[in-house]
Amino acid sequence: MSTTEEATINPDGSTTFNGAGDGAGSAGAAGEDMPDMGETAEEIVKGTDPALYLALSVVVFIALYLFLQMRKKRKNAEVDDFFSNLDGDKFNLKLPAAVDEYYEVKGKCEADGWEPGQVAEGGQPSGHHRQLAQALMKRCIADIPIVSHIQRESAGMNKLYSQSMCSVKQWKSYQAAEAMVSAEVEEVRAEADEIEPGWSQVVWRQAMQYHNMLKQKEEQAKAQQLAQHRAIAEKKKAEDEKSAAEKARYDAIAQKVDAEKARIANAEKVAEDLMKQEEREKESKKAFSGKSGGMKKGFLG
């Protein structure tokens, strides 16, 4: 494709071709304006601000931190919900009925003239003294289970509370139960000293011994009862096995008898069939012989 050139005569006599010059100039300008793509990418990479990488790292770190915190809060919330659902029934304790029974006995004794700290006459305990001592020991023995329960749970509950792993309701229930049991322990000691001075030092030890004795007797009774039930069950099992064996033996004999009866009946039937068959054969022979004789006699006659 040709290009129209315009010649210009300069004052000094030289000539300039505008078309060719412009084309060359344009081509040169275009070549100068066109950037190198490889060099541009390298310059962009080299020109990236390191602060941008730092900012991205900070954003990623913050996002990861928030995720972990939310996960931790969710797990803590689940634990809190679990413990908040605990209604404290484990420590919903009540004093035994023996407490009220003791005060009823004490009221009757006081109405009859007994006074706290009254010394037995002649060194022998009075009837009121014996009644009160028995009622207080019964009360103390009945208290042993709840006292032991609080003693067992005390260390665990304090540890859970120190680590914020129990609900407020459960902790308050435990504190109320512990306060009630502690007050009962001190009240029993005070009543023991009123009945017999100094008895408070050993009353709980004696109660624990009696409680263990009663518990041992109860366990022995349960074991004996269990052994009796086991013996009865074994005896019944042996009787059932004996009855089953006798029934099996009777069934086997009955089966043999039935089989023998069936064999005899079958043999008799076979014998009867054979006899009938023989009779039929005899009758057939007689009939055949009669017919043969008649035919010969008619032929000769």
PDB file of C-alpha atoms in Angstrom:
ATOM      1  CA  MET A   1       0.000   0.000   0.000  1.00  0.00           C
ATOM      2  CA  SER A   2       1.550   3.303  -1.181  1.00  0.00           C
ATOM      3  CA  THR A   3       1.778   6.410   0.903  1.00  0.00           C
ATOM      4  CA  THR A   4       1.355   9.897  -0.558  1.00  0.00           C
ATOM      5  CA  GLU A   5       4.472  11.953   0.094  1.00  0.00           C
ATOM      6  CA  GLU A   6       4.587  15.742   0.138  1.00  0.00           C
ATOM      7  CA  ALA A   7       7.896  17.395  -0.627  1.00  0.00           C
ATOM      8  CA  THR A   8       8.770  20.587   1.171  1.00  0.00           C
ATOM      9  CA  ILE A   9      11.610  22.818  -0.005  1.00  0.00           C
ATOM     10  CA  ASN A  10      13.424  24.404   2.870  1.00  0.00           C
ATOM     11  CA  PRO A  11      15.009  27.895   2.668  1.00  0.00           C
ATOM     12  CA  ASP A  12      18.464  26.370   2.547  1.00  0.00           C
ATOM     13  CA  GLY A  13      17.528  24.412  -0.565  1.00  0.00           C
ATOM     14  CA  SER A  14      17.061  21.023   1.103  1.00  0.00           C
ATOM     15  CA  THR A  15      13.978  18.971   0.579  1.00  0.00           C
ATOM     16  CA  THR A  16      11.896  17.185   3.266  1.00  0.00           C
ATOM     17  CA  PHE A  17       9.313  14.492   2.615  1.00  0.00           C
ATOM     18  CA  ASN A  18       6.555  14.964   5.180  1.00  0.00           C
ATOM     19  CA  GLY A  19       4.697  11.675   4.564  1.00  0.00           C
ATOM     20  CA  ALA A  20       7.710   9.491   4.921  1.00  0.00           C
ATOM     21  CA  GLY A  21       8.940  11.415   7.902  1.00  0.00           C
ATOM     22  CA  ASP A  22       5.627  11.219   9.702  1.00  0.00           C
ATOM     23  CA  GLY A  23       5.357   7.523   9.032  1.00  0.00           C
ATOM     24  CA  ALA A  24       8.808   6.922  10.313  1.00  0.00           C
ATOM     25  CA  GLY A  25       8.159   9.166  13.292  1.00  0.00           C
ATOM     26  CA  SER A  26       4.912   7.424  14.045  1.00  0.00           C
ATOM     27  CA  ALA A  27       6.520   4.045  13.787  1.00  0.00           C
ATOM     28  CA  GLY A  28       9.271   5.197  16.067  1.00  0.00           C
ATOM     29  CA  ALA A  29       6.828   6.658  18.529  1.00  0.00           C
ATOM     30  CA  ALA A  30       4.746   3.530  18.468  1.00  0.00           C
ATOM     31  CA  GLY A  31       7.798   1.462  19.106  1.00  0.00           C
ATOM     32  CA  GLU A  32       8.793   3.632  21.979  1.00  0.00           C
ATOM     33  CA  ASP A  33       5.261   3.643  23.508  1.00  0.00           C
ATOM     34  CA  MET A  34       4.807  -0.174  23.360  1.00  0.00           C
ATOM     35  CA  PRO A  35       6.076  -1.586  26.736  1.00  0.00           C
ATOM     36  CA  ASP A  36       7.783  -4.962  27.197  1.00  0.00           C
ATOM     37  CA  MET A  37       5.278  -7.321  29.006  1.00  0.00           C
ATOM     38  CA  GLY A  38       7.956  -9.426  30.727  1.00  0.00           C
ATOM     39  CA  GLU A  39       9.723  -6.411  32.118  1.00  0.00           C
ATOM     40  CA  THR A  40       6.392  -4.927  33.296  1.00  0.00           C
ATOM     41  CA  ALA A  41       5.401  -8.045  35.302  1.00  0.00           C
ATOM     42  CA  GLU A  42       8.810  -8.228  36.912  1.00  0.00           C
ATOM     43  CA  GLU A  43       8.627  -4.555  37.832  1.00  0.00           C
ATOM     44  CA  ILE A  44       5.146  -5.092  39.387  1.00  0.00           C
ATOM     45  CA  VAL A  45       6.425  -7.971  41.506  1.00  0.00           C
ATOM     46  CA  LYS A  46       9.466  -6.081  42.569  1.00  0.00           C
ATOM     47  CA  GLY A  47       7.409  -3.007  43.259  1.00  0.00           C
ATOM     48  CA  THR A  48       4.901  -4.744  45.637  1.00  0.00           C
ATOM     49  CA  ASP A  49       5.013  -3.207  49.072  1.00  0.00           C
ATOM     50  CA  PRO A  50       6.053  -5.734  51.816  1.00  0.00           C
ATOM     51  CA  ALA A  51       3.512  -4.077  54.068  1.00  0.00           C
ATOM     52  CA  LEU A  52       0.816  -5.695  51.938  1.00  0.00           C
ATOM     53  CA  TYR A  53       2.113  -9.184  52.819  1.00  0.00           C
ATOM     54  CA  LEU A  54       2.237  -8.179  56.473  1.00  0.00           C
ATOM     55  CA  ALA A  55      -1.332  -6.922  56.335  1.00  0.00           C
ATOM     56  CA  LEU A  56      -2.543 -10.149  54.717  1.00  0.00           C
ATOM     57  CA  SER A  57      -0.724 -12.194  57.372  1.00  0.00           C
ATOM     58  CA  VAL A  58      -2.328 -10.120  60.132  1.00  0.00           C
ATOM     59  CA  VAL A  59      -5.790 -10.614  58.589  1.00  0.00           C
ATOM     60  CA  VAL A  60      -5.285 -14.387  58.360  1.00  0.00           C
ATOM     61  CA  PHE A  61      -4.001 -14.530  61.947  1.00  0.00           C
ATOM     62  CA  ILE A  62      -6.968 -12.505  63.235  1.00  0.00           C
ATOM     63  CA  ALA A  63      -9.435 -14.708  61.352  1.00  0.00           C
ATOM     64  CA  LEU A  64      -7.858 -17.878  62.753  1.00  0.00           C
ATOM     65  CA  TYR A  65      -7.787 -16.409  66.266  1.00  0.00           C
ATOM     66  CA  LEU A  66     -11.473 -15.427  66.082  1.00  0.00           C
ATOM     67  CA  PHE A  67     -12.390 -18.877  64.804  1.00  0.00           C
ATOM     68  CA  LEU A  68     -10.581 -20.585  67.683  1.00  0.00           C
ATOM     69  CA  GLN A  69     -12.120 -18.217  70.227  1.00  0.00           C
ATOM     70  CA  MET A  70     -15.621 -18.833  68.878  1.00  0.00           C
ATOM     71  CA  ARG A  71     -15.018 -22.557  68.982  1.00  0.00           C
ATOM     72  CA  LYS A  72     -13.763 -22.342  72.567  1.00  0.00           C
ATOM     73  CA  LYS A  73     -16.756 -20.239  73.617  1.00  0.00           C
ATOM     74  CA  ARG A  74     -19.104 -22.705  71.970  1.00  0.00           C
ATOM     75  CA  LYS A  75     -17.529 -25.612  73.861  1.00  0.00           C
ATOM     76  CA  ASN A  76     -17.631 -23.654  77.122  1.00  0.00           C
ATOM     77  CA  ALA A  77     -21.263 -22.820  76.455  1.00  0.00           C
ATOM     78  CA  GLU A  78     -22.029 -26.507  75.987  1.00  0.00           C
ATOM     79  CA  VAL A  79     -20.293 -27.328  79.264  1.00  0.00           C
ATOM     80  CA  ASP A  80     -22.154 -24.518  81.032  1.00  0.00           C
ATOM     81  CA  ASP A  81     -25.445 -25.739  79.610  1.00  0.00           C
ATOM     82  CA  PHE A  82     -24.661 -29.240  80.839  1.00  0.00           C
ATOM     83  CA  PHE A  83     -23.908 -28.102  84.372  1.00  0.00           C
ATOM     84  CA  SER A  84     -26.737 -25.585  84.385  1.00  0.00           C
ATOM     85  CA  ASN A  85     -29.107 -28.444  83.657  1.00  0.00           C
ATOM     86  CA  LEU A  86     -27.975 -30.182  86.819  1.00  0.00           C
ATOM     87  CA  ASP A  87     -30.720 -29.407  89.297  1.00  0.00           C
ATOM     88  CA  GLY A  88     -28.713 -30.275  92.410  1.00  0.00           C
ATOM     89  CA  ASP A  89     -30.743 -33.366  93.312  1.00  0.00           C
ATOM     90  CA  LYS A  90     -27.480 -34.977  94.376  1.00  0.00           C
ATOM     91  CA  PHE A  91     -27.427 -32.628  97.369  1.00  0.00           C
ATOM     92  CA  ASN A  92     -31.135 -32.375  97.977  1.00  0.00           C
ATOM     93  CA  LEU A  93     -30.674 -33.965 101.382  1.00  0.00           C
ATOM     94  CA  LYS A  94     -33.094 -34.167 104.272  1.00  0.00           C
ATOM     95  CA  LEU A  95     -32.530 -35.036 107.890  1.00  0.00           C
ATOM     96  CA  PRO A  96     -33.813 -38.489 108.866  1.00  0.00           C
ATOM     97  CA  ALA A  97     -37.037 -38.964 110.792  1.00  0.00           C
ATOM     98  CA  ALA A  98     -34.985 -40.079 113.792  1.00  0.00           C
ATOM     99  CA  VAL A  99     -34.183 -36.400 114.465  1.00  0.00           C
ATOM    100  CA  ASP A 100     -37.805 -35.516 115.144  1.00  0.00           C
ATOM    101  CA  GLU A 101     -38.259 -38.760 117.062  1.00  0.00           C
ATOM    102  CA  TYR A 102     -35.393 -37.820 119.373  1.00  0.00           C
ATOM    103  CA  TYR A 103     -36.925 -34.455 120.205  1.00  0.00           C
ATOM    104  CA  GLU A 104     -40.250 -36.133 120.904  1.00  0.00           C
ATOM    105  CA  VAL A 105     -38.566 -38.464 123.389  1.00  0.00           C
ATOM    106  CA  LYS A 106     -36.674 -35.541 124.913  1.00  0.00           C
ATOM    107  CA  GLY A 107     -39.893 -33.558 125.320  1.00  0.00           C
ATOM    108  CA  LYS A 108     -41.551 -36.432 127.144  1.00  0.00           C
ATOM    109  CA  CYS A 109     -38.543 -36.899 129.422  1.00  0.00           C
ATOM    110  CA  GLU A 110     -38.437 -33.199 130.252  1.00  0.00           C
ATOM    111  CA  ALA A 111     -42.148 -33.283 130.963  1.00  0.00           C
ATOM    112  CA  ASP A 112     -41.465 -36.110 133.423  1.00  0.00           C
ATOM    113  CA  GLY A 113     -38.868 -34.026 135.231  1.00  0.00           C
ATOM    114  CA  TRP A 114     -35.615 -34.865 133.485  1.00  0.00           C
ATOM    115  CA  GLU A 115     -33.157 -31.999 133.151  1.00  0.00           C
ATOM    116  CA  PRO A 116     -30.106 -31.707 130.838  1.00  0.00           C
ATOM    117  CA  GLY A 117     -26.887 -32.732 132.584  1.00  0.00           C
ATOM    118  CA  GLN A 118     -28.743 -34.542 135.340  1.00  0.00           C
ATOM    119  CA  VAL A 119     -26.409 -37.020 137.067  1.00  0.00           C
ATOM    120  CA  ALA A 120     -27.658 -40.561 137.474  1.00  0.00           C
ATOM    121  CA  GLU A 121     -28.397 -41.539 141.020  1.00  0.00           C
ATOM    122  CA  GLY A 122     -26.190 -44.269 142.483  1.00  0.00           C
ATOM    123  CA  GLY A 123     -24.132 -44.419 139.310  1.00  0.00           C
ATOM    124  CA  GLN A 124     -26.942 -46.219 137.500  1.00  0.00           C
ATOM    125  CA  PRO A 125     -28.592 -44.515 134.519  1.00  0.00           C
ATOM    126  CA  SER A 126     -32.233 -43.658 134.974  1.00  0.00           C
ATOM    127  CA  GLY A 127     -34.980 -44.675 132.597  1.00  0.00           C
ATOM    128  CA  HIS A 128     -35.017 -41.204 131.067  1.00  0.00           C
ATOM    129  CA  HIS A 129     -31.265 -41.343 130.609  1.00  0.00           C
ATOM    130  CA  ARG A 130     -31.476 -44.661 128.766  1.00  0.00           C
ATOM    131  CA  GLN A 131     -34.360 -43.487 126.581  1.00  0.00           C
ATOM    132  CA  LEU A 132     -32.551 -40.322 125.562  1.00  0.00           C
ATOM    133  CA  ALA A 133     -29.258 -42.127 124.953  1.00  0.00           C
ATOM    134  CA  GLN A 134     -30.962 -44.732 122.763  1.00  0.00           C
ATOM    135  CA  ALA A 135     -32.926 -42.088 120.856  1.00  0.00           C
ATOM    136  CA  LEU A 136     -29.806 -39.972 120.284  1.00  0.00           C
ATOM    137  CA  MET A 137     -27.762 -42.976 119.140  1.00  0.00           C
ATOM    138  CA  LYS A 138     -30.568 -43.942 116.752  1.00  0.00           C
ATOM    139  CA  ARG A 139     -30.547 -40.383 115.428  1.00  0.00           C
ATOM    140  CA  CYS A 140     -26.775 -40.412 115.076  1.00  0.00           C
ATOM    141  CA  ILE A 141     -26.770 -43.749 113.230  1.00  0.00           C
ATOM    142  CA  ALA A 142     -29.468 -42.474 110.872  1.00  0.00           C
ATOM    143  CA  ASP A 143     -27.296 -39.416 110.153  1.00  0.00           C
ATOM    144  CA  ILE A 144     -24.264 -41.481 109.102  1.00  0.00           C
ATOM    145  CA  PRO A 145     -25.292 -41.897 105.415  1.00  0.00           C
ATOM    146  CA  ILE A 146     -25.730 -38.161 104.750  1.00  0.00           C
ATOM    147  CA  VAL A 147     -22.574 -37.296 106.734  1.00  0.00           C
ATOM    148  CA  SER A 148     -20.571 -39.828 104.726  1.00  0.00           C
ATOM    149  CA  HIS A 149     -22.107 -38.527 101.492  1.00  0.00           C
ATOM    150  CA  ILE A 150     -21.008 -34.961 102.164  1.00  0.00           C
ATOM    151  CA  GLN A 151     -17.541 -36.128 103.202  1.00  0.00           C
ATOM    152  CA  ARG A 152     -17.142 -38.059  99.952  1.00  0.00           C
ATOM    153  CA  GLU A 153     -18.352 -35.208  97.755  1.00  0.00           C
ATOM    154  CA  SER A 154     -16.563 -32.358  99.526  1.00  0.00           C
ATOM    155  CA  ALA A 155     -13.163 -32.612  97.793  1.00  0.00           C
ATOM    156  CA  GLY A 156     -14.683 -33.129  94.345  1.00  0.00           C
ATOM    157  CA  MET A 157     -17.121 -30.233  94.639  1.00  0.00           C
ATOM    158  CA  ASN A 158     -14.450 -27.827  95.866  1.00  0.00           C
ATOM    159  CA  LYS A 159     -12.227 -28.833  92.959  1.00  0.00           C
ATOM    160  CA  LEU A 160     -15.048 -28.381  90.449  1.00  0.00           C
ATOM    161  CA  TYR A 161     -15.899 -24.992  91.913  1.00  0.00           C
ATOM    162  CA  SER A 162     -12.271 -23.835  91.828  1.00  0.00           C
ATOM    163  CA  GLN A 163     -12.128 -24.757  88.125  1.00  0.00           C
ATOM    164  CA  SER A 164     -15.551 -23.208  87.364  1.00  0.00           C
ATOM    165  CA  MET A 165     -16.881 -26.585  86.285  1.00  0.00           C
ATOM    166  CA  CYS A 166     -20.091 -26.663  88.291  1.00  0.00           C
ATOM    167  CA  SER A 167     -23.190 -24.552  88.047  1.00  0.00           C
ATOM    168  CA  VAL A 168     -24.068 -21.929  90.634  1.00  0.00           C
ATOM    169  CA  LYS A 169     -27.224 -23.829  91.503  1.00  0.00           C
ATOM    170  CA  GLN A 170     -25.329 -27.030  92.145  1.00  0.00           C
ATOM    171  CA  TRP A 171     -22.720 -25.252  94.236  1.00  0.00           C
ATOM    172  CA  LYS A 172     -25.379 -23.549  96.348  1.00  0.00           C
ATOM    173  CA  SER A 173     -27.163 -26.873  96.806  1.00  0.00           C
ATOM    174  CA  TYR A 174     -23.913 -28.426  97.998  1.00  0.00           C
ATOM    175  CA  GLN A 175     -23.227 -25.525 100.379  1.00  0.00           C
ATOM    176  CA  ALA A 176     -26.724 -25.755 101.841  1.00  0.00           C
ATOM    177  CA  ALA A 177     -26.395 -29.522 102.330  1.00  0.00           C
ATOM    178  CA  GLU A 178     -22.948 -29.152 103.895  1.00  0.00           C
ATOM    179  CA  ALA A 179     -24.185 -26.454 106.280  1.00  0.00           C
ATOM    180  CA  MET A 180     -27.176 -28.583 107.274  1.00  0.00           C
ATOM    181  CA  VAL A 181     -25.022 -31.653 107.926  1.00  0.00           C
ATOM    182  CA  SER A 182     -22.414 -29.654 109.863  1.00  0.00           C
ATOM    183  CA  ALA A 183     -25.135 -28.135 112.049  1.00  0.00           C
ATOM    184  CA  GLU A 184     -26.581 -31.593 112.664  1.00  0.00           C
ATOM    185  CA  VAL A 185     -23.178 -32.965 113.692  1.00  0.00           C
ATOM    186  CA  GLU A 186     -22.670 -30.174 116.217  1.00  0.00           C
ATOM    187  CA  GLU A 187     -26.235 -30.467 117.482  1.00  0.00           C
ATOM    188  CA  VAL A 188     -25.779 -34.178 118.147  1.00  0.00           C
ATOM    189  CA  ARG A 189     -22.585 -33.469 120.076  1.00  0.00           C
ATOM    190  CA  ALA A 190     -24.331 -30.833 122.159  1.00  0.00           C
ATOM    191  CA  GLU A 191     -27.216 -33.200 122.928  1.00  0.00           C
ATOM    192  CA  ALA A 192     -24.745 -35.942 123.842  1.00  0.00           C
ATOM    193  CA  ASP A 193     -23.068 -33.710 126.419  1.00  0.00           C
ATOM    194  CA  GLU A 194     -26.468 -32.846 127.892  1.00  0.00           C
ATOM    195  CA  ILE A 195     -27.241 -36.530 128.351  1.00  0.00           C
ATOM    196  CA  GLU A 196     -23.789 -37.505 129.557  1.00  0.00           C
ATOM    197  CA  PRO A 197     -20.931 -35.008 129.876  1.00  0.00           C
ATOM    198  CA  GLY A 198     -18.019 -35.938 127.609  1.00  0.00           C
ATOM    199  CA  TRP A 199     -20.078 -38.244 125.436  1.00  0.00           C
ATOM    200  CA  SER A 200     -19.723 -35.817 122.513  1.00  0.00           C
ATOM    201  CA  GLN A 201     -16.108 -36.918 122.049  1.00  0.00           C
ATOM    202  CA  VAL A 202     -17.047 -40.482 121.125  1.00  0.00           C
ATOM    203  CA  VAL A 203     -20.700 -40.394 120.106  1.00  0.00           C
ATOM    204  CA  TRP A 204     -19.999 -40.228 116.365  1.00  0.00           C
ATOM    205  CA  ARG A 205     -17.348 -42.932 116.572  1.00  0.00           C
ATOM    206  CA  GLN A 206     -19.771 -45.195 118.389  1.00  0.00           C
ATOM    207  CA  ALA A 207     -22.487 -44.403 115.891  1.00  0.00           C
ATOM    208  CA  MET A 208     -20.164 -45.297 112.994  1.00  0.00           C
ATOM    209  CA  GLN A 209     -19.309 -48.617 114.664  1.00  0.00           C
ATOM    210  CA  TYR A 210     -22.985 -49.444 115.228  1.00  0.00           C
ATOM    211  CA  HIS A 211     -23.795 -48.366 111.685  1.00  0.00           C
ATOM    212  CA  ASN A 212     -21.108 -50.639 110.255  1.00  0.00           C
ATOM    213  CA  MET A 213     -22.348 -53.518 112.403  1.00  0.00           C
ATOM    214  CA  LEU A 214     -25.917 -53.008 111.243  1.00  0.00           C
ATOM    215  CA  LYS A 215     -24.764 -52.664 107.651  1.00  0.00           C
ATOM    216  CA  GLN A 216     -22.742 -55.857 107.940  1.00  0.00           C
ATOM    217  CA  LYS A 217     -25.709 -57.697 109.400  1.00  0.00           C
ATOM    218  CA  GLU A 218     -27.909 -56.354 106.624  1.00  0.00           C
ATOM    219  CA  GLU A 219     -25.425 -57.469 103.996  1.00  0.00           C
ATOM    220  CA  GLN A 220     -25.175 -60.885 105.629  1.00  0.00           C
ATOM    221  CA  ALA A 221     -28.948 -61.150 105.671  1.00  0.00           C
ATOM    222  CA  LYS A 222     -29.089 -60.174 102.010  1.00  0.00           C
ATOM    223  CA  ALA A 223     -26.362 -62.663 101.178  1.00  0.00           C
ATOM    224  CA  GLN A 224     -28.179 -65.369 103.110  1.00  0.00           C
ATOM    225  CA  GLN A 225     -31.433 -64.527 101.404  1.00  0.00           C
ATOM    226  CA  LEU A 226     -29.687 -64.526  98.050  1.00  0.00           C
ATOM    227  CA  ALA A 227     -28.149 -67.911  98.855  1.00  0.00           C
ATOM    228  CA  GLN A 228     -31.580 -69.245  99.801  1.00  0.00           C
ATOM    229  CA  HIS A 229     -33.075 -67.959  96.560  1.00  0.00           C
ATOM    230  CA  ARG A 230     -30.165 -69.465  94.657  1.00  0.00           C
ATOM    231  CA  ALA A 231     -30.618 -72.807  96.450  1.00  0.00           C
ATOM    232  CA  ILE A 232     -34.333 -72.775  95.715  1.00  0.00           C
ATOM    233  CA  ALA A 233     -33.655 -71.889  92.092  1.00  0.00           C
ATOM    234  CA  GLU A 234     -31.060 -74.668  91.792  1.00  0.00           C
ATOM    235  CA  LYS A 235     -33.415 -77.148  93.434  1.00  0.00           C
ATOM    236  CA  LYS A 236     -36.203 -76.149  91.094  1.00  0.00           C
ATOM    237  CA  LYS A 237     -33.813 -76.373  88.162  1.00  0.00           C
ATOM    238  CA  ALA A 238     -32.762 -79.859  89.243  1.00  0.00           C
ATOM    239  CA  GLU A 239     -36.394 -80.901  89.620  1.00  0.00           C
ATOM    240  CA  ASP A 240     -37.218 -79.455  86.219  1.00  0.00           C
ATOM    241  CA  GLU A 241     -34.251 -81.239  84.678  1.00  0.00           C
ATOM    242  CA  LYS A 242     -35.294 -84.487  86.393  1.00  0.00           C
ATOM    243  CA  SER A 243     -38.879 -84.058  85.177  1.00  0.00           C
ATOM    244  CA  ALA A 244     -37.612 -83.288  81.692  1.00  0.00           C
ATOM    245  CA  ALA A 245     -35.376 -86.366  81.741  1.00  0.00           C
ATOM    246  CA  GLU A 246     -38.244 -88.564  82.962  1.00  0.00           C
ATOM    247  CA  LYS A 247     -40.539 -87.128  80.331  1.00  0.00           C
ATOM    248  CA  ALA A 248     -37.903 -87.697  77.653  1.00  0.00           C
ATOM    249  CA  ARG A 249     -37.461 -91.289  78.855  1.00  0.00           C
ATOM    250  CA  TYR A 250     -41.232 -91.820  78.903  1.00  0.00           C
ATOM    251  CA  ASP A 251     -41.547 -90.319  75.442  1.00  0.00           C
ATOM    252  CA  ALA A 252     -38.765 -92.567  74.172  1.00  0.00           C
ATOM    253  CA  ILE A 253     -40.473 -95.675  75.638  1.00  0.00           C
ATOM    254  CA  ALA A 254     -43.832 -94.564  74.292  1.00  0.00           C
ATOM    255  CA  GLN A 255     -42.258 -93.999  70.902  1.00  0.00           C
ATOM    256  CA  LYS A 256     -40.747 -97.485  70.964  1.00  0.00           C
ATOM    257  CA  VAL A 257     -44.106 -99.003  72.024  1.00  0.00           C
ATOM    258  CA  ASP A 258     -45.903 -97.120  69.265  1.00  0.00           C
ATOM    259  CA  ALA A 259     -43.288 -98.200  66.767  1.00  0.00           C
ATOM    260  CA  GLU A 260     -43.627-101.842  67.913  1.00  0.00           C
ATOM    261  CA  LYS A 261     -47.421-101.615  67.681  1.00  0.00           C
ATOM    262  CA  ALA A 262     -47.151-100.173  64.232  1.00  0.00           C
ATOM    263  CA  ARG A 263     -44.718-102.918  63.222  1.00  0.00           C
ATOM    264  CA  ILE A 264     -47.027-105.641  64.552  1.00  0.00           C
ATOM    265  CA  ALA A 265     -50.048-104.059  62.916  1.00  0.00           C
ATOM    266  CA  ASN A 266     -48.170-103.806  59.650  1.00  0.00           C
ATOM    267  CA  ALA A 267     -47.021-107.423  59.912  1.00  0.00           C
ATOM    268  CA  GLU A 268     -50.563-108.590  60.619  1.00  0.00           C
ATOM    269  CA  LYS A 269     -51.830-106.591  57.665  1.00  0.00           C
ATOM    270  CA  VAL A 270     -49.143-108.089  55.445  1.00  0.00           C
ATOM    271  CA  ALA A 271     -50.012-111.585  56.683  1.00  0.00           C
ATOM    272  CA  GLU A 272     -53.698-110.939  56.113  1.00  0.00           C
ATOM    273  CA  ASP A 273     -53.008-109.677  52.629  1.00  0.00           C
ATOM    274  CA  LEU A 274     -50.918-112.767  51.908  1.00  0.00           C
ATOM    275  CA  MET A 275     -53.703-115.043  53.155  1.00  0.00           C
ATOM    276  CA  LYS A 276     -56.233-113.251  51.031  1.00  0.00           C
ATOM    277  CA  GLN A 277     -53.942-113.492  48.073  1.00  0.00           C
ATOM    278  CA  GLU A 278     -53.470-117.223  48.638  1.00  0.00           C
ATOM    279  CA  GLU A 279     -57.247-117.703  48.901  1.00  0.00           C
ATOM    280  CA  ARG A 280     -57.757-115.800  45.674  1.00  0.00           C
ATOM    281  CA  GLU A 281     -55.130-117.908  44.006  1.00  0.00           C
ATOM    282  CA  LYS A 282     -56.779-121.098  45.261  1.00  0.00           C
ATOM    283  CA  GLU A 283     -60.201-119.969  44.088  1.00  0.00           C
ATOM    284  CA  SER A 284     -58.745-119.069  40.737  1.00  0.00           C
ATOM    285  CA  LYS A 285     -57.145-122.495  40.409  1.00  0.00           C
ATOM    286  CA  LYS A 286     -60.385-124.224  41.399  1.00  0.00           C
ATOM    287  CA  ALA A 287     -62.350-122.192  38.938  1.00  0.00           C
ATOM    288  CA  PHE A 288     -59.870-122.893  36.205  1.00  0.00           C
ATOM    289  CA  SER A 289     -59.860-126.622  37.007  1.00  0.00           C
ATOM    290  CA  GLY A 290     -63.695-126.744  36.936  1.00  0.00           C
ATOM    291  CA  LYS A 291     -63.880-125.057  33.616  1.00  0.00           C
ATOM    292  CA  SER A 292     -61.281-127.353  32.120  1.00  0.00           C
ATOM    293  CA  GLY A 293     -63.166-130.510  33.258  1.00  0.00           C
ATOM    294  CA  GLY A 294     -66.494-129.331  31.865  1.00  0.00           C
ATOM    295  CA  MET A 295     -65.085-128.606  28.467  1.00  0.00           C
ATOM    296  CA  LYS A 296     -63.519-132.075  28.164  1.00  0.00           C
ATOM    297  CA  LYS A 297     -66.652-133.889  29.243  1.00  0.00           C
ATOM    298  CA  GLY A 298     -68.796-132.028  26.762  1.00  0.00           C
ATOM    299  CA  PHE A 299     -66.383-132.747  23.960  1.00  0.00           C
ATOM    300  CA  LEU A 300     -66.309-136.494  24.598  1.00  0.00           C
ATOM    301  CA  GLY A 301     -70.016-136.752  25.174  1.00  0.00           C
TER     302      GLY A 301
END
